[in-house]
């Protein structure tokens, strides 16, 4: 086994660029997409022609009371150009008694934006109506806003244990999603070395040596597991200590789930190796299927948005959704081993099934 691992390491040392590229891609993907979802979203706004500037500024100030969005006033031409060219996902056109959303795509954030702006407009129109009916409207708005700051009846959200309810961290979800997604390519290409050696005849010559077949399999599988685990750990460490991403402080549980996920991906790659038989077919099929797994697993979408029951059931066959559930539970909800039992059991089941079927197919294809 050590001889096989050493031979794979010598290949890696001569050409480490693929592994380095995948690590850089993981970090860049999180920085591009994950960081933009971890804080407030910037939204451009412009006022309708004829709308008083004071009224528009008041609406922007009211809109900026939300922590989810940051609204900035720009010229109409610039706002429309930003949306058309994709620099802004959405913008708001302010009118005296209504508004319009300009969006390039109708996603979850656009729906949340529309709901936020509608609630502000509704409250603002109610205040204007009350001001018009008041006998002395001067100072009426300030009195109403002061009253709303200290209402006679308040509602507080609390978790079952009495603690505060934290908002969902979409940036953290994307951090784990990209880190776990890219490592599937690294592991797949390492496992594909089995097909390459079988096709070139190296595997047959090694069988004639004192090296056992079990040791040959274990050498490839162990090396791929080590490389994949190192990649995941490096990516998470760079994001945590290099860029300050908050992934929690339960590092032991995160590392354990990461290792189990890597082992399950190794088993999945072994299954594809047995199905494809040749390295060329593997390189054609595996990279085409892997990008679909995060989509059907809902890794890129907030909870509740992806509700297709058939695809959700199909996603249970792949390790990504189970690892995401476990890692998000650890970082966001302080899951212990009791809560992690179910996703870990699913990862183990997937690993056993994929590895058993994969090795069986590889042996039959000889």
Coordinates of C-alpha atoms in Angstrom, one line a residue:
X1 CA 0.0 0.0 0.0
X2 CA 2.8 2.4 0.9
X3 CA 4.5 1.8 -2.5
X4 CA 1.3 2.7 -4.4
X5 CA 0.8 5.9 -2.2
X6 CA 4.5 6.8 -2.8
X7 CA 4.1 6.5 -6.5
X8 CA 1.1 8.7 -6.5
X9 CA 2.8 11.2 -4.3
X10 CA 5.8 11.3 -6.8
X11 CA 3.4 12.2 -9.6
X12 CA 1.8 14.8 -7.4
X13 CA 5.1 16.4 -6.5
X14 CA 6.1 16.6 -10.1
X15 CA 2.9 18.4 -11.1
X16 CA 1.0 19.9 -8.1
X17 CA -0.7 22.6 -10.2
X18 CA -4.1 20.9 -10.5
X19 CA -4.4 20.5 -6.7
X20 CA -3.3 24.1 -6.2
X21 CA -5.7 25.3 -8.9
X22 CA -8.7 23.6 -7.2
X23 CA -7.7 25.1 -3.8
X24 CA -7.6 28.6 -5.4
X25 CA -10.9 28.1 -7.2
X26 CA -12.6 27.0 -3.9
X27 CA -11.4 30.2 -2.1
X28 CA -12.2 32.5 -5.0
X29 CA -15.7 31.0 -5.4
X30 CA -16.4 31.6 -1.7
X31 CA -15.0 35.2 -1.8
X32 CA -17.0 36.0 -4.9
X33 CA -20.4 34.5 -3.9
X34 CA -20.2 33.7 -0.2
X35 CA -19.0 37.1 1.0
X36 CA -21.7 38.9 -0.9
X37 CA -24.4 36.9 0.8
X38 CA -23.0 37.2 4.3
X39 CA -23.9 40.9 4.8
X40 CA -26.2 43.5 3.6
X41 CA -27.1 43.6 -0.1
X42 CA -26.6 46.9 -1.9
X43 CA -29.6 48.1 -3.9
X44 CA -29.6 51.1 -6.3
X45 CA -32.7 53.4 -6.3
X46 CA -33.9 56.3 -8.3
X47 CA -36.8 58.6 -8.0
X48 CA -39.6 59.1 -10.5
X49 CA -39.7 62.3 -12.5
X50 CA -41.6 65.0 -10.6
X51 CA -41.1 63.4 -7.2
X52 CA -39.9 65.9 -4.6
X53 CA -36.3 65.2 -3.6
X54 CA -37.1 65.6 0.1
X55 CA -39.7 62.9 -0.2
X56 CA -37.3 60.5 -2.1
X57 CA -34.6 61.1 0.5
X58 CA -37.1 60.3 3.3
X59 CA -38.1 57.0 1.7
X60 CA -34.4 56.0 1.2
X61 CA -33.8 56.8 4.9
X62 CA -36.8 54.6 5.9
X63 CA -35.6 51.8 3.6
X64 CA -32.1 51.9 5.1
X65 CA -33.6 51.0 8.5
X66 CA -33.5 47.4 7.3
X67 CA -30.4 45.4 8.1
X68 CA -30.8 43.2 5.0
X69 CA -30.3 45.9 2.4
X70 CA -28.3 49.0 1.8
X71 CA -30.1 51.5 -0.5
X72 CA -28.3 54.2 -2.3
X73 CA -29.7 57.0 -4.5
X74 CA -28.4 57.2 -8.1
X75 CA -29.4 58.7 -11.4
X76 CA -32.0 56.7 -13.4
X77 CA -29.7 56.2 -16.4
X78 CA -26.9 54.8 -14.2
X79 CA -29.2 52.5 -12.3
X80 CA -30.8 51.0 -15.4
X81 CA -27.4 50.5 -17.0
X82 CA -26.1 48.7 -13.9
X83 CA -29.1 46.3 -14.0
X84 CA -28.9 45.7 -17.8
X85 CA -25.1 45.0 -17.7
X86 CA -25.5 42.7 -14.6
X87 CA -23.6 44.9 -12.1
X88 CA -26.7 45.1 -10.0
X89 CA -29.2 42.2 -9.6
X90 CA -32.1 44.5 -8.8
X91 CA -33.0 48.2 -8.4
X92 CA -36.0 50.2 -7.1
X93 CA -37.9 53.0 -8.9
X94 CA -39.5 55.3 -6.2
X95 CA -42.8 56.9 -7.0
X96 CA -45.0 59.1 -4.9
X97 CA -47.4 56.4 -3.9
X98 CA -46.0 53.2 -5.4
X99 CA -42.7 51.6 -6.5
X100 CA -41.3 49.3 -9.2
X101 CA -38.6 46.7 -9.0
X102 CA -36.1 46.4 -11.8
X103 CA -34.4 43.0 -11.8
X104 CA -32.4 40.9 -14.1
X105 CA -33.5 37.7 -12.4
X106 CA -36.4 36.9 -10.1
X107 CA -34.6 35.1 -7.3
X108 CA -35.1 34.9 -3.5
X109 CA -33.3 38.2 -2.8
X110 CA -35.6 40.1 -5.3
X111 CA -38.7 38.7 -3.6
X112 CA -37.3 39.7 -0.2
X113 CA -36.5 43.1 -1.5
X114 CA -40.0 43.6 -2.9
X115 CA -41.5 42.6 0.5
X116 CA -39.2 45.0 2.3
X117 CA -40.0 48.0 0.1
X118 CA -43.8 47.2 0.1
X119 CA -43.9 47.2 3.9
X120 CA -42.1 50.6 4.1
X121 CA -44.4 52.1 1.5
X122 CA -47.5 50.7 3.3
X123 CA -46.4 52.3 6.6
X124 CA -45.4 55.6 4.9
X125 CA -48.8 55.9 3.1
X126 CA -50.6 55.2 6.4
X127 CA -48.6 58.0 8.1
X128 CA -49.4 60.4 5.2
X129 CA -53.1 59.6 5.4
X130 CA -53.1 60.2 9.2
X131 CA -51.2 63.5 8.7
X132 CA -53.8 64.7 6.2
X133 CA -56.6 63.9 8.6
X134 CA -54.9 65.5 11.6
X135 CA -55.9 69.0 12.6
X136 CA -52.3 70.2 13.0
X137 CA -50.0 68.1 10.8
X138 CA -46.8 69.9 11.8
X139 CA -44.7 67.6 13.9
X140 CA -47.2 64.8 13.4
X141 CA -44.7 62.5 11.6
X142 CA -42.1 62.9 14.3
X143 CA -44.7 62.1 17.0
X144 CA -45.7 58.9 15.1
X145 CA -42.2 57.7 14.5
X146 CA -41.3 58.4 18.2
X147 CA -44.4 56.4 19.2
X148 CA -43.4 53.5 16.9
X149 CA -40.0 53.4 18.5
X150 CA -41.6 52.7 21.9
X151 CA -44.9 51.0 21.2
X152 CA -47.2 49.9 24.0
X153 CA -47.2 46.3 22.7
X154 CA -44.0 44.5 21.5
X155 CA -43.3 41.1 20.1
X156 CA -40.0 39.2 20.7
X157 CA -38.7 36.2 18.9
X158 CA -36.9 33.6 21.0
X159 CA -35.6 30.1 20.5
X160 CA -37.0 27.2 22.5
X161 CA -34.3 27.6 25.1
X162 CA -35.0 31.3 25.5
X163 CA -32.1 32.6 23.5
X164 CA -32.2 35.0 20.6
X165 CA -33.1 33.8 17.1
X166 CA -30.3 34.3 14.7
X167 CA -30.9 35.1 11.0
X168 CA -29.9 32.5 8.5
X169 CA -26.3 32.9 7.3
X170 CA -26.4 32.2 3.5
X171 CA -22.7 33.1 3.2
X172 CA -21.8 30.3 5.5
X173 CA -23.9 27.8 3.5
X174 CA -22.1 28.9 0.3
X175 CA -18.7 28.6 2.0
X176 CA -19.3 25.0 2.8
X177 CA -21.0 24.3 -0.5
X178 CA -18.0 25.5 -2.7
X179 CA -15.4 23.9 -0.4
X180 CA -17.2 20.5 -0.6
X181 CA -18.1 20.9 -4.3
X182 CA -14.6 21.5 -5.7
X183 CA -13.0 18.7 -3.8
X184 CA -15.2 16.2 -5.6
X185 CA -13.2 17.0 -8.8
X186 CA -9.9 16.6 -7.0
X187 CA -10.8 13.2 -5.6
X188 CA -12.4 12.0 -8.9
X189 CA -9.3 12.7 -10.9
X190 CA -7.1 10.9 -8.3
X191 CA -9.3 7.8 -8.3
X192 CA -9.4 7.9 -12.1
X193 CA -5.7 6.8 -11.9
X194 CA -7.0 3.2 -11.3
X195 CA -8.7 3.3 -14.8
X196 CA -5.6 4.8 -16.3
X197 CA -3.3 2.1 -14.8
X198 CA -5.7 -0.7 -15.8
X199 CA -5.9 0.6 -19.4
X200 CA -2.1 1.0 -19.8
X201 CA -1.4 -2.4 -18.3
X202 CA 0.4 -1.2 -15.2
X203 CA -2.2 -2.8 -13.0
X204 CA -1.6 -6.2 -14.5
X205 CA 2.2 -6.0 -14.0
X206 CA 1.6 -4.9 -10.4
X207 CA -0.6 -7.9 -9.7
X208 CA 2.3 -10.2 -10.7
X209 CA 4.5 -8.5 -8.0
X210 CA 4.4 -9.4 -4.3
X211 CA 1.9 -6.5 -3.8
X212 CA -1.6 -7.7 -3.1
X213 CA -4.7 -6.5 -4.8
X214 CA -6.1 -5.2 -1.5
X215 CA -3.0 -3.2 -1.0
X216 CA -3.2 -1.7 -4.5
X217 CA -6.8 -0.6 -3.9
X218 CA -6.0 0.7 -0.4
X219 CA -3.1 2.7 -1.7
X220 CA -5.2 4.6 -4.2
X221 CA -8.2 5.0 -1.9
X222 CA -6.1 6.2 1.0
X223 CA -4.0 8.6 -1.0
X224 CA -7.1 10.1 -2.6
X225 CA -8.7 10.5 0.9
X226 CA -5.6 12.2 2.3
X227 CA -5.4 14.6 -0.6
X228 CA -9.1 15.5 -0.5
X229 CA -9.1 16.0 3.2
X230 CA -6.0 18.2 3.1
X231 CA -7.7 20.3 0.4
X232 CA -10.9 20.8 2.5
X233 CA -8.9 21.6 5.6
X234 CA -6.7 24.1 3.7
X235 CA -9.7 25.9 2.1
X236 CA -11.6 26.2 5.4
X237 CA -8.4 27.3 7.2
X238 CA -7.6 30.0 4.6
X239 CA -11.2 31.3 4.7
X240 CA -11.3 31.2 8.6
X241 CA -7.9 32.6 9.5
X242 CA -7.0 34.4 6.3
X243 CA -10.2 36.2 5.5
X244 CA -12.1 36.0 8.8
X245 CA -15.0 33.9 7.7
X246 CA -17.1 32.8 10.7
X247 CA -17.4 29.0 10.5
X248 CA -17.8 28.5 14.3
X249 CA -15.4 27.1 16.8
X250 CA -16.4 23.4 16.8
X251 CA -13.3 22.4 14.7
X252 CA -13.2 18.8 15.9
X253 CA -16.8 18.0 14.7
X254 CA -16.2 19.9 11.4
X255 CA -13.0 18.0 10.7
X256 CA -14.7 14.7 11.5
X257 CA -17.6 15.4 9.2
X258 CA -15.2 16.7 6.5
X259 CA -13.1 13.4 6.7
X260 CA -16.2 11.3 6.5
X261 CA -17.5 13.3 3.5
X262 CA -14.2 12.9 1.7
X263 CA -14.3 9.1 2.2
X264 CA -17.9 9.0 0.8
X265 CA -16.8 11.1 -2.2
X266 CA -13.9 8.6 -2.7
X267 CA -16.5 5.8 -2.7
X268 CA -18.7 7.7 -5.2
X269 CA -15.7 8.3 -7.5
X270 CA -14.9 4.6 -7.2
X271 CA -18.5 3.8 -8.4
X272 CA -18.0 6.1 -11.4
X273 CA -14.7 4.4 -12.1
X274 CA -16.4 1.0 -12.2
X275 CA -19.2 2.3 -14.5
X276 CA -16.9 4.1 -17.0
X277 CA -14.1 1.5 -17.3
X278 CA -11.7 3.8 -19.2
X279 CA -10.1 7.1 -18.1
X280 CA -11.5 8.9 -21.2
X281 CA -15.1 8.0 -20.4
X282 CA -14.5 9.0 -16.8
X283 CA -13.2 12.4 -17.8
X284 CA -16.3 12.9 -20.0
X285 CA -19.0 11.6 -17.6
X286 CA -17.8 12.5 -14.1
X287 CA -17.2 16.3 -14.7
X288 CA -20.6 16.5 -16.4
X289 CA -22.6 15.0 -13.5
X290 CA -20.7 16.5 -10.5
X291 CA -21.9 20.1 -11.1
X292 CA -25.5 18.9 -11.0
X293 CA -25.2 17.5 -7.5
X294 CA -25.1 20.9 -5.7
X295 CA -28.1 22.1 -7.7
X296 CA -30.4 19.1 -6.8
X297 CA -29.1 19.2 -3.2
X298 CA -30.1 22.9 -2.8
X299 CA -26.6 23.9 -1.8
X300 CA -26.8 27.2 -3.6
X301 CA -30.3 28.2 -2.4
X302 CA -31.8 29.3 0.9
X303 CA -33.9 26.8 2.8
X304 CA -37.5 26.5 1.6
X305 CA -36.7 27.8 -2.0
X306 CA -35.9 24.3 -3.4
X307 CA -39.0 22.2 -2.7
X308 CA -39.1 19.6 -5.5
X309 CA -39.8 16.4 -3.7
X310 CA -38.4 14.1 -6.5
X311 CA -35.1 16.0 -6.8
X312 CA -34.8 16.2 -3.0
X313 CA -35.2 12.4 -2.8
X314 CA -32.6 11.9 -5.5
X315 CA -30.2 14.2 -3.7
X316 CA -30.2 11.8 -0.7
X317 CA -28.2 9.4 -2.9
X318 CA -25.2 11.8 -2.9
X319 CA -23.0 12.7 0.1
X320 CA -23.1 16.5 -0.4
X321 CA -26.5 17.2 1.1
X322 CA -25.8 15.1 4.2
X323 CA -22.4 16.8 4.8
X324 CA -24.0 20.2 4.3
X325 CA -26.7 19.4 6.9
X326 CA -24.1 18.3 9.4
X327 CA -21.6 21.2 8.9
X328 CA -24.3 23.9 8.9
X329 CA -25.8 22.3 12.0
X330 CA -22.4 22.4 13.7
X331 CA -21.6 26.0 12.8
X332 CA -25.0 27.6 13.1
X333 CA -26.9 25.5 15.7
X334 CA -24.1 24.0 17.8
X335 CA -25.0 20.4 16.9
X336 CA -23.5 17.7 19.1
X337 CA -22.9 14.1 18.2
X338 CA -26.5 13.2 19.1
X339 CA -27.9 15.6 16.5
X340 CA -25.2 14.6 14.0
X341 CA -26.1 10.9 14.2
X342 CA -28.5 11.0 11.3
X343 CA -26.4 12.8 8.6
X344 CA -23.3 10.7 9.7
X345 CA -25.3 7.5 9.4
X346 CA -26.4 8.5 5.9
X347 CA -22.8 9.3 4.9
X348 CA -21.7 5.9 6.1
X349 CA -24.5 4.1 4.3
X350 CA -23.7 5.9 1.0
X351 CA -20.0 5.1 1.5
X352 CA -20.6 1.4 2.0
X353 CA -23.0 1.1 -0.9
X354 CA -20.9 3.1 -3.4
X355 CA -17.6 1.4 -2.4
X356 CA -19.0 -2.1 -2.6
X357 CA -20.7 -1.6 -5.9
X358 CA -17.7 0.3 -7.4
X359 CA -15.0 -2.2 -6.5
X360 CA -17.3 -5.0 -7.7
X361 CA -17.8 -3.3 -11.1
X362 CA -14.1 -2.6 -11.4
X363 CA -13.2 -6.3 -10.9
X364 CA -15.9 -7.4 -13.3
X365 CA -14.7 -5.1 -16.0
X366 CA -11.2 -6.5 -16.0

